[in-house]
XYZ file of N, CA and C in Angstrom:
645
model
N 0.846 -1.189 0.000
C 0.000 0.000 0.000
C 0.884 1.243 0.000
N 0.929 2.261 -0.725
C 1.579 3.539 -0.802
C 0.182 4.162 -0.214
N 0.626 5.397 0.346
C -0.485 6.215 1.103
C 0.351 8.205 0.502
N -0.435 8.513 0.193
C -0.057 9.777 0.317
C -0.620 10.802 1.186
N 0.409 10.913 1.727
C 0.048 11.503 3.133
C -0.684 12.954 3.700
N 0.099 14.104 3.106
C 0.476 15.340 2.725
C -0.196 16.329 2.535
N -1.493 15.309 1.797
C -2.655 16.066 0.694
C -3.064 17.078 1.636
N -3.830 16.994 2.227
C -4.284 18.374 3.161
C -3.830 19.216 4.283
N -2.391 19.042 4.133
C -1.467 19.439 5.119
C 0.031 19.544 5.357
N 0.028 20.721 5.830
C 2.114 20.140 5.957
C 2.353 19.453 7.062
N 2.303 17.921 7.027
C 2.498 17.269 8.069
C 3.891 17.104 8.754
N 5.099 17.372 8.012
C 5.655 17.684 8.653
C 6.149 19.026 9.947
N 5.482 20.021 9.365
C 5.307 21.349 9.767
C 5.027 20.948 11.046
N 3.379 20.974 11.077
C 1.817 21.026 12.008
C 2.287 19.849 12.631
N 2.060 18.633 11.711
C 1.358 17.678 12.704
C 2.518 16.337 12.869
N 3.810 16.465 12.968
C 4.941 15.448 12.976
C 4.510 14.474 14.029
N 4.326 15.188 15.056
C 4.020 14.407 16.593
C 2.911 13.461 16.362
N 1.824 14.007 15.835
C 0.628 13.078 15.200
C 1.210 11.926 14.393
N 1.783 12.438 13.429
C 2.282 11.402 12.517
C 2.951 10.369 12.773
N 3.603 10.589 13.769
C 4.458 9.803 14.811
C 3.674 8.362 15.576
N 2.760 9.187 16.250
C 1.951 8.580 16.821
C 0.513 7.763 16.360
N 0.606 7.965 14.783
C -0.314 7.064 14.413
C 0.351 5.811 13.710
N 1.691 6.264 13.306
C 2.183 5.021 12.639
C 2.643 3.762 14.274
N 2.838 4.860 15.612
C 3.264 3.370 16.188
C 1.856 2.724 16.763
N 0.480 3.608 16.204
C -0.507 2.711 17.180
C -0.878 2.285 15.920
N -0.926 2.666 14.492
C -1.508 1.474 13.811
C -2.631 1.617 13.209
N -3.261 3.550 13.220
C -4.536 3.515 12.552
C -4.988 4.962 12.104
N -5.388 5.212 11.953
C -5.732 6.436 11.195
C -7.007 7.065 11.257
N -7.925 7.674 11.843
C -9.245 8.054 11.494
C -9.217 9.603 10.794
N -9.508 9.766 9.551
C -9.498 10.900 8.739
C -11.328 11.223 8.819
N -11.298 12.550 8.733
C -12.466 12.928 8.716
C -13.366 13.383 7.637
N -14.314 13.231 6.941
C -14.785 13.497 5.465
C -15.174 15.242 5.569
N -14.187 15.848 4.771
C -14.661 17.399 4.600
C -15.759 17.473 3.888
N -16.366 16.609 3.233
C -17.703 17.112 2.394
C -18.730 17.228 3.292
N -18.514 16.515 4.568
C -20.290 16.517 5.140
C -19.885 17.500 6.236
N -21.297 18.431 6.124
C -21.670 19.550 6.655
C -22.070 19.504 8.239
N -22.515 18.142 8.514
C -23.364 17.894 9.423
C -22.642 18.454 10.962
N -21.631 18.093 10.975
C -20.448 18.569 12.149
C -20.297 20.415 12.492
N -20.976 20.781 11.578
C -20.855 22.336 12.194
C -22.581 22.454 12.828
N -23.473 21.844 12.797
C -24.983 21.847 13.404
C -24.667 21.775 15.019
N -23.851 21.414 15.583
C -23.970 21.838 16.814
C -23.137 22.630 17.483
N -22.649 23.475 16.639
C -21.897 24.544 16.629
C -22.167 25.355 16.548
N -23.407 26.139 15.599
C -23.960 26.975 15.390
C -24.326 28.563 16.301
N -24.374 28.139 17.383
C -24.825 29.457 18.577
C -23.394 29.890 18.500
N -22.215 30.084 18.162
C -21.327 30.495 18.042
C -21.405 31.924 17.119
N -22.103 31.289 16.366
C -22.665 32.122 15.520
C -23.447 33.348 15.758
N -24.298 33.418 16.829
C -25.404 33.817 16.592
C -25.047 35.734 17.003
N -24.168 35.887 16.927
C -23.734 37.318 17.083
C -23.217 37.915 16.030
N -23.122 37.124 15.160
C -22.695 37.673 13.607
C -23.540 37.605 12.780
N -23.844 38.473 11.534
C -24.743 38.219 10.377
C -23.934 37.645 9.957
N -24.547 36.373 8.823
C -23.498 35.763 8.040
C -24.586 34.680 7.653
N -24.548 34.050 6.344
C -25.674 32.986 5.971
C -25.085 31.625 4.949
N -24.974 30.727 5.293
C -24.569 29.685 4.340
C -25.057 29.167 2.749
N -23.949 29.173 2.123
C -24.562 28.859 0.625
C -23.987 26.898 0.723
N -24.777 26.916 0.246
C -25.143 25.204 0.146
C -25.201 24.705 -0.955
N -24.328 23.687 -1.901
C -24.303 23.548 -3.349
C -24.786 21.985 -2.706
N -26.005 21.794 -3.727
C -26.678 20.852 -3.805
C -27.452 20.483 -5.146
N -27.154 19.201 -5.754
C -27.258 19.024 -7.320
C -27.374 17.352 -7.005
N -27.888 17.347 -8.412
C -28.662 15.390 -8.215
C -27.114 14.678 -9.135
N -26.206 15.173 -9.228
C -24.872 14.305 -9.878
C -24.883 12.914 -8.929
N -24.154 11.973 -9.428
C -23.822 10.752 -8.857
C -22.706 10.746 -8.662
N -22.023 9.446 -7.429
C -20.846 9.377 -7.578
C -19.980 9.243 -8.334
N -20.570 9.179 -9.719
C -19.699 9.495 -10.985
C -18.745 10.770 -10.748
N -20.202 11.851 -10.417
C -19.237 13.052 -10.584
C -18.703 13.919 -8.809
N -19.649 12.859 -7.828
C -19.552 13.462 -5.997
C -19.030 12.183 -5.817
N -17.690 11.959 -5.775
C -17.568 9.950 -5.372
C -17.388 10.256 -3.748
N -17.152 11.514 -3.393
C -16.877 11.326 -1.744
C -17.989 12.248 -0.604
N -19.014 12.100 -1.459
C -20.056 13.156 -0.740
C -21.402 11.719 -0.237
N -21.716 12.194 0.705
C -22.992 11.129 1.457
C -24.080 11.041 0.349
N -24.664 10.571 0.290
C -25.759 9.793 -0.450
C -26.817 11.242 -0.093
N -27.713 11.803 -1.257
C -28.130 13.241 -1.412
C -29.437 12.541 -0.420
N -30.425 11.865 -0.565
C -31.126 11.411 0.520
C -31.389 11.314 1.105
N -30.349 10.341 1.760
C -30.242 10.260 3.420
C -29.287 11.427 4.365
N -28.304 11.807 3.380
C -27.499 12.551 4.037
C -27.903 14.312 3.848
N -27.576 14.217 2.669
C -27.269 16.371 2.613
C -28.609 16.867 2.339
N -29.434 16.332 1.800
C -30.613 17.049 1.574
C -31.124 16.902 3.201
N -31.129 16.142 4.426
C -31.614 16.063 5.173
C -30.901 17.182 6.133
N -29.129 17.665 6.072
C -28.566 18.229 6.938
C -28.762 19.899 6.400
N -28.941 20.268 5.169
C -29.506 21.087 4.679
C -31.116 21.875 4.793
N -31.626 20.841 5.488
C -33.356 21.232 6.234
C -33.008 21.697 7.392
N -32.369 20.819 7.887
C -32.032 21.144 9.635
C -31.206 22.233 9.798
N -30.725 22.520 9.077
C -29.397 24.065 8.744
C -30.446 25.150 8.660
N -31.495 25.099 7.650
C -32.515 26.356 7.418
C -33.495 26.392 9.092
N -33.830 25.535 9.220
C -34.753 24.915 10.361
C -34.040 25.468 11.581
N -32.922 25.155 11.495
C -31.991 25.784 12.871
C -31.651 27.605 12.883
N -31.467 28.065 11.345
C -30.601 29.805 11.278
C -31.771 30.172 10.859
N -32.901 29.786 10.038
C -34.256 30.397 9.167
C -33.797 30.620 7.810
N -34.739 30.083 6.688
C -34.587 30.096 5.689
C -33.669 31.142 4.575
N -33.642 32.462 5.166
C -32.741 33.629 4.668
C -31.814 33.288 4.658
N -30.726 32.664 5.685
C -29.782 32.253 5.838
C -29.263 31.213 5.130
N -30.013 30.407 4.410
C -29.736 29.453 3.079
C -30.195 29.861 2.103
N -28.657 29.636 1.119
C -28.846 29.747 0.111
C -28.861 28.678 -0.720
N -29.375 28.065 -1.664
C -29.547 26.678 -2.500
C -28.859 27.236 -3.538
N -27.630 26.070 -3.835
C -26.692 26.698 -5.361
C -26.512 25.357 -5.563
N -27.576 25.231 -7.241
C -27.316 24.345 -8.006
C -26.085 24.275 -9.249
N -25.347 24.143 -8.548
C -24.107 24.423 -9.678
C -22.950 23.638 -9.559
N -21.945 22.861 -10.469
C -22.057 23.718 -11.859
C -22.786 22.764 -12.399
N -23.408 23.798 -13.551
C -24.404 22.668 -14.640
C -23.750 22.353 -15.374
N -23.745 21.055 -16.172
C -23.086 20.518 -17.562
C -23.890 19.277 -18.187
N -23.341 19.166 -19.398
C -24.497 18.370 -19.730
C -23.354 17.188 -20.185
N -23.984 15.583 -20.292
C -23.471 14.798 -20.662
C -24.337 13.305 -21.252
N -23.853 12.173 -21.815
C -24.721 11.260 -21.901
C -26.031 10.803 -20.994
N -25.480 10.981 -19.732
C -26.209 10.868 -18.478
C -26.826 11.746 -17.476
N -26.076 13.090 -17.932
C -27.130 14.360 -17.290
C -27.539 15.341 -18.519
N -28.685 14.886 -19.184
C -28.809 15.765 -20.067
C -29.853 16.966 -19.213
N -30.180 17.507 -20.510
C -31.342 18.982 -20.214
C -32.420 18.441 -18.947
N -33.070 17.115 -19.844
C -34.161 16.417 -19.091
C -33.882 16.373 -17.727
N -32.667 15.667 -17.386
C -32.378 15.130 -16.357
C -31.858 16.387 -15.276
N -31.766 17.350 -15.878
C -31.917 18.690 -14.847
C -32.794 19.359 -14.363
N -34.093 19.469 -15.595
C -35.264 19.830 -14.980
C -35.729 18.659 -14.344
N -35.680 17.434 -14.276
C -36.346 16.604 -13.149
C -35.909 16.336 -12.138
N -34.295 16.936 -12.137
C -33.921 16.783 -10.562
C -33.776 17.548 -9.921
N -33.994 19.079 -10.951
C -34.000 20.351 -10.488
C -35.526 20.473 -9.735
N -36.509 19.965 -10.378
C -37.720 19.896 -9.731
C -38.256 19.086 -8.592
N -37.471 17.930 -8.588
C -37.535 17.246 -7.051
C -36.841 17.993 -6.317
N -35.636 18.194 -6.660
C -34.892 18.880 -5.134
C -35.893 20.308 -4.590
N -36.013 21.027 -5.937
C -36.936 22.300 -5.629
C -38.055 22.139 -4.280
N -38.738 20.886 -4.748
C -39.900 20.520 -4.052
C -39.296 20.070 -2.358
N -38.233 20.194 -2.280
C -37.949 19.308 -1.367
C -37.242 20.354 -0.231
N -36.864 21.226 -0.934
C -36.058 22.771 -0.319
C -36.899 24.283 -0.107
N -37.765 23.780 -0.971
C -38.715 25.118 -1.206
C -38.821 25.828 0.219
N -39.547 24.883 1.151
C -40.163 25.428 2.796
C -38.406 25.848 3.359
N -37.485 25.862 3.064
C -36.252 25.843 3.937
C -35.217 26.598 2.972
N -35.323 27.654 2.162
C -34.819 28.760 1.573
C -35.654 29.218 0.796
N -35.174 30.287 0.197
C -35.805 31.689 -0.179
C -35.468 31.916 -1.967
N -34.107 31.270 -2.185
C -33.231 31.394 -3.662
C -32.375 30.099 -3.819
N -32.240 30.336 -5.181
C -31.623 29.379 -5.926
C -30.495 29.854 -6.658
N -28.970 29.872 -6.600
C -28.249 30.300 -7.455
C -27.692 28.947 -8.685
N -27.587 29.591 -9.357
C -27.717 28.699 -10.528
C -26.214 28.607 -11.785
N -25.313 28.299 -11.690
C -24.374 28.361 -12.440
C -24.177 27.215 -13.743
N -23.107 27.692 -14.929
C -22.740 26.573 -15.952
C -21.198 26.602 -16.006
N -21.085 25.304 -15.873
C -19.533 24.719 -15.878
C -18.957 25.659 -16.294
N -17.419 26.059 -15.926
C -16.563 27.236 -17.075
C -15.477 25.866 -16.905
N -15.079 25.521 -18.166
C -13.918 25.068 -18.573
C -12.599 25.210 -18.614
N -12.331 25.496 -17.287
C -10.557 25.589 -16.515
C -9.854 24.739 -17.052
N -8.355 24.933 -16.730
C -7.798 23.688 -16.780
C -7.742 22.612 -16.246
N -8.466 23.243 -14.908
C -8.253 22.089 -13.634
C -9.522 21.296 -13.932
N -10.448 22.006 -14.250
C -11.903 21.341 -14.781
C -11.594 20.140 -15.333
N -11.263 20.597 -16.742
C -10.875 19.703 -18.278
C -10.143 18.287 -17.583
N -9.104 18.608 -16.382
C -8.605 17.647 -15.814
C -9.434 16.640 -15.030
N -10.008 17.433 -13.857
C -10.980 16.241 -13.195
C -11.746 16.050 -14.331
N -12.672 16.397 -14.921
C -13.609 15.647 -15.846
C -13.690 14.821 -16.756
N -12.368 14.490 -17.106
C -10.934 14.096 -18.294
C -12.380 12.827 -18.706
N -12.573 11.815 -17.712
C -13.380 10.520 -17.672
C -14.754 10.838 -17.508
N -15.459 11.859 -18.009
C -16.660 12.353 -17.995
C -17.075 12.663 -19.354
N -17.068 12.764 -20.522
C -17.265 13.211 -21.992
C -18.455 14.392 -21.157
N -17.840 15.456 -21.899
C -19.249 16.352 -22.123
C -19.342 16.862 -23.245
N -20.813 17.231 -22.956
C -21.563 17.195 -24.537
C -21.771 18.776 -24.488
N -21.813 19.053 -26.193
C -21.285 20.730 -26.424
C -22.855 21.634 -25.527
N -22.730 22.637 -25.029
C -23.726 23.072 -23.928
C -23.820 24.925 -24.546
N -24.377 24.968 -26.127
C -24.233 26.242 -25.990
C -24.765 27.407 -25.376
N -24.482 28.624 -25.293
C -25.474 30.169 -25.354
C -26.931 29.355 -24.966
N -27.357 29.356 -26.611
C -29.050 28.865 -26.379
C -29.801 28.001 -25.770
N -28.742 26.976 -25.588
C -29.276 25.943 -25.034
C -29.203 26.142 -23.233
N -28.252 27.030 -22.977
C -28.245 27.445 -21.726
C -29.319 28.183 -21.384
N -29.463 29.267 -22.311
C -31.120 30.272 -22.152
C -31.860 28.942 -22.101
N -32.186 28.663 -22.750
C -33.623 27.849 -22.467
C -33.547 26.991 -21.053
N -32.571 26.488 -20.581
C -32.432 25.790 -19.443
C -32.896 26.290 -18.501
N -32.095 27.711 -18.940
C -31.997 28.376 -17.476
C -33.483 28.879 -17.180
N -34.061 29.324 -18.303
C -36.108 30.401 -18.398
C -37.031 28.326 -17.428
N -36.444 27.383 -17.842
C -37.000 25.929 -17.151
C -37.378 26.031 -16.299
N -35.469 25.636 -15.430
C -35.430 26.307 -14.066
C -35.885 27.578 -13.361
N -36.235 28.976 -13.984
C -36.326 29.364 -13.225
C -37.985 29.449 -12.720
N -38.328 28.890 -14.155
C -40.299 28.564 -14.044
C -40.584 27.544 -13.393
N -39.988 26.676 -13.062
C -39.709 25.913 -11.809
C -39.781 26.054 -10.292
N -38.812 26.804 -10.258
C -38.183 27.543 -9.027
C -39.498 28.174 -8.162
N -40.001 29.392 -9.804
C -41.128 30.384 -9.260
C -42.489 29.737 -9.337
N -42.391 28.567 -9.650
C -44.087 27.629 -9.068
C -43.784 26.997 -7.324
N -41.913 27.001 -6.968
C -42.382 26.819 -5.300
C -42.020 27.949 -4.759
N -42.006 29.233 -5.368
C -42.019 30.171 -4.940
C -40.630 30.873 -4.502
N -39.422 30.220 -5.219
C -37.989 30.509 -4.844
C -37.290 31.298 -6.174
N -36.652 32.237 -5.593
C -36.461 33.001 -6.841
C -34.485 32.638 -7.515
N -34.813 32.615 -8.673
C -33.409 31.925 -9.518
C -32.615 33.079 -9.876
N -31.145 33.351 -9.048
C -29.906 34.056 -9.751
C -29.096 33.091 -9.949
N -28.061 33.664 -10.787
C -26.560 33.405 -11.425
C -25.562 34.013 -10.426
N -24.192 33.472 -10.219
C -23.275 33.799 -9.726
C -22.124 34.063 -10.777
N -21.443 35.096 -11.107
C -20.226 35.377 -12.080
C -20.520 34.670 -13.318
N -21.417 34.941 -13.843
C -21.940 34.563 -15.551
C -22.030 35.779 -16.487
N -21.220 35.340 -17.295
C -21.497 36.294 -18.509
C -23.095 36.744 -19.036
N -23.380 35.413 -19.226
C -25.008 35.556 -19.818
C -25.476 36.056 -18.995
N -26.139 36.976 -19.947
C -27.465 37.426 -19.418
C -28.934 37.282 -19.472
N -29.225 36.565 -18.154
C -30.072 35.482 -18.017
C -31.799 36.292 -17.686
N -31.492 37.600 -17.249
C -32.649 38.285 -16.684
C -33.850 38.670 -17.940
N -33.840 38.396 -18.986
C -35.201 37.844 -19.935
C -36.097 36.695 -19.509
N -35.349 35.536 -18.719
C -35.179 34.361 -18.735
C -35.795 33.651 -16.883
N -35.819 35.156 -16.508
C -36.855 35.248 -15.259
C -35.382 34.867 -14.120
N -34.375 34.868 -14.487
C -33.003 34.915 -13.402
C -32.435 36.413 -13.683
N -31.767 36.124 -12.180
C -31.603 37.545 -11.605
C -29.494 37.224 -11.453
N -29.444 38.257 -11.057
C -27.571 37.938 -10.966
C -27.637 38.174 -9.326
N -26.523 37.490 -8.295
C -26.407 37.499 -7.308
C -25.166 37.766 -7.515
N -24.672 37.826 -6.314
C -23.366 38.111 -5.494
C -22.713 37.017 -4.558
N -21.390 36.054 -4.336
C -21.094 35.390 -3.675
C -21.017 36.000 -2.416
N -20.716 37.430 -2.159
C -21.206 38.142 -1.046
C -22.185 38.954 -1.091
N -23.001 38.963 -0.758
C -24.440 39.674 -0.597
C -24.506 40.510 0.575
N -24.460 41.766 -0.503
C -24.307 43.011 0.423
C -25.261 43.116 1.233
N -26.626 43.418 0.297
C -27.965 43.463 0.782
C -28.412 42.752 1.856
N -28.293 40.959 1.504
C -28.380 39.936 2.406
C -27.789 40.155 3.734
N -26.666 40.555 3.694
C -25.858 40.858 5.099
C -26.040 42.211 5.800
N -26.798 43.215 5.022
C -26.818 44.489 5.577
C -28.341 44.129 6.264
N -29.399 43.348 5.126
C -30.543 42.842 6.007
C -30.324 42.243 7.421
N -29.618 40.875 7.209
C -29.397 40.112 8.644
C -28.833 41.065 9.585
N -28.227 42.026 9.628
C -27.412 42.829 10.697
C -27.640 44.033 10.883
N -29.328 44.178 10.065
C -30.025 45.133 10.721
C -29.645 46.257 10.634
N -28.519 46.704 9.908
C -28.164 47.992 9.580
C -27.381 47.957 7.993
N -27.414 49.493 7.578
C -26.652 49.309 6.153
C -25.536 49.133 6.212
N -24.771 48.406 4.897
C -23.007 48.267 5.449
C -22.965 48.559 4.056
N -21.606 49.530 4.066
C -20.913 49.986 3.199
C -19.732 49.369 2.288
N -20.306 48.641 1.550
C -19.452 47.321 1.237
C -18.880 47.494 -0.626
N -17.549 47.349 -0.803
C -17.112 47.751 -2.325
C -16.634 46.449 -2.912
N -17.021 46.174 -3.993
C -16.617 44.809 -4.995
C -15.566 44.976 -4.482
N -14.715 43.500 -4.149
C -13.369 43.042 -4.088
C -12.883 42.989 -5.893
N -11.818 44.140 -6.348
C -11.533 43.429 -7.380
C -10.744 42.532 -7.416
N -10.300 41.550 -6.927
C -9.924 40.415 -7.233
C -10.842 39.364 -7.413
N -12.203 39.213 -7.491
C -13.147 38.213 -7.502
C -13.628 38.587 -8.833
N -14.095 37.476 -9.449
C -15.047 37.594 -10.154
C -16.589 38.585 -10.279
């Protein structure tokens, strides 16, 4: 067995003594960063700051989530209890990124875009909505994924789906850092920081200027 060790850390730096001490007892317990569930009883920590969680939640398989809990039993359930616990403002639902392939076509977005909808509606307020951008790092993980060409138009029409979707459970659909312009199409453009959102929760206005380094 080769193990690579490293990945999320300078273990020699931080954690030598650890390292030490797991090779002479013999075991290892690593903890899964994808599941959310471990900050729920943490939360009152919180409760002196405005601040609201965005939550990316999408019907992909372990094709494309191989290390995320089963959407079911796990995140769609820790994602109720998150709105249920801070109040729905405080979640945000981001279905993203979209792409299309043999196995997730158009279809298969509006029908899982419409179950999850149905399933989140009572426990947020919005939906942010993004399409794959083709990085390098992308092109790399996806290398074993074929995707299928996803133009302009075919994105408009997706997106006017979803957002007639969205606005039958009553949740309203933005974009995060998209070129297109989607607002014909009944989507709105958001902000990964939400001025508004945060000047609402904290009860007063805040004077807040685009970071130019972000998108």
């Amino acid at each position: 067995m080769i193990i690579s060790a490293s990945r999320r850390t300078d273990i020699p730096r931080y954690f030598s003594t650890w390292f030490f001490r797991r090779l002479q007892e013999g075991f290892v317990l690593v903890r899964n960063p994808m599941n959310p569930t471990p900050m729920l009883g943490g939360l009152a920590a919180l409760d002196p700051y405005a601040y609201y969680f965005q939550f990316t939640l999408t019907a992909y398989g372990p094709d494309v989530e191989p290390r995320l809990h089963p959407k079911a039993e796990g995140v769609i359930p820790a994602f109720q209890r998150l709105a249920d616990r801070i109040g729905p403002d405080r979640v945000i639902w981001r279905y993203d990124p979209i792409f299309l392939s043999a196995r997730y076509s158009a279809d298969f977005h509006r029908r899982s875009f419409e179950s999850l909808a149905r399933q989140l509606a009572p426990h947020t307020r919005q939906c942010i909505i993004s399409f794959l951008d083709e990085y390098r790092n992308t092109r790399r993980n996806m290398a074993g994924l074929p995707l299928q060409p996803f133009g302009p138009e075919q994105q408009r029409a997706l997106a006017a789906d979803l957002a007639a979707i969205a606005r039958g459970f009553g949740l309203a659909v933005n974009t995060c850092a998209e070129a297109l312009d989607l607002s014909d199409c009944g989507v709105g453009h958001a902000h990964c920081i939400d001025g508004a959102l945060l000047s609402r929760l904290a009860g007063c206005p805040l004077a807040l200027r685009r970071d130019p380094g972000q998108r």
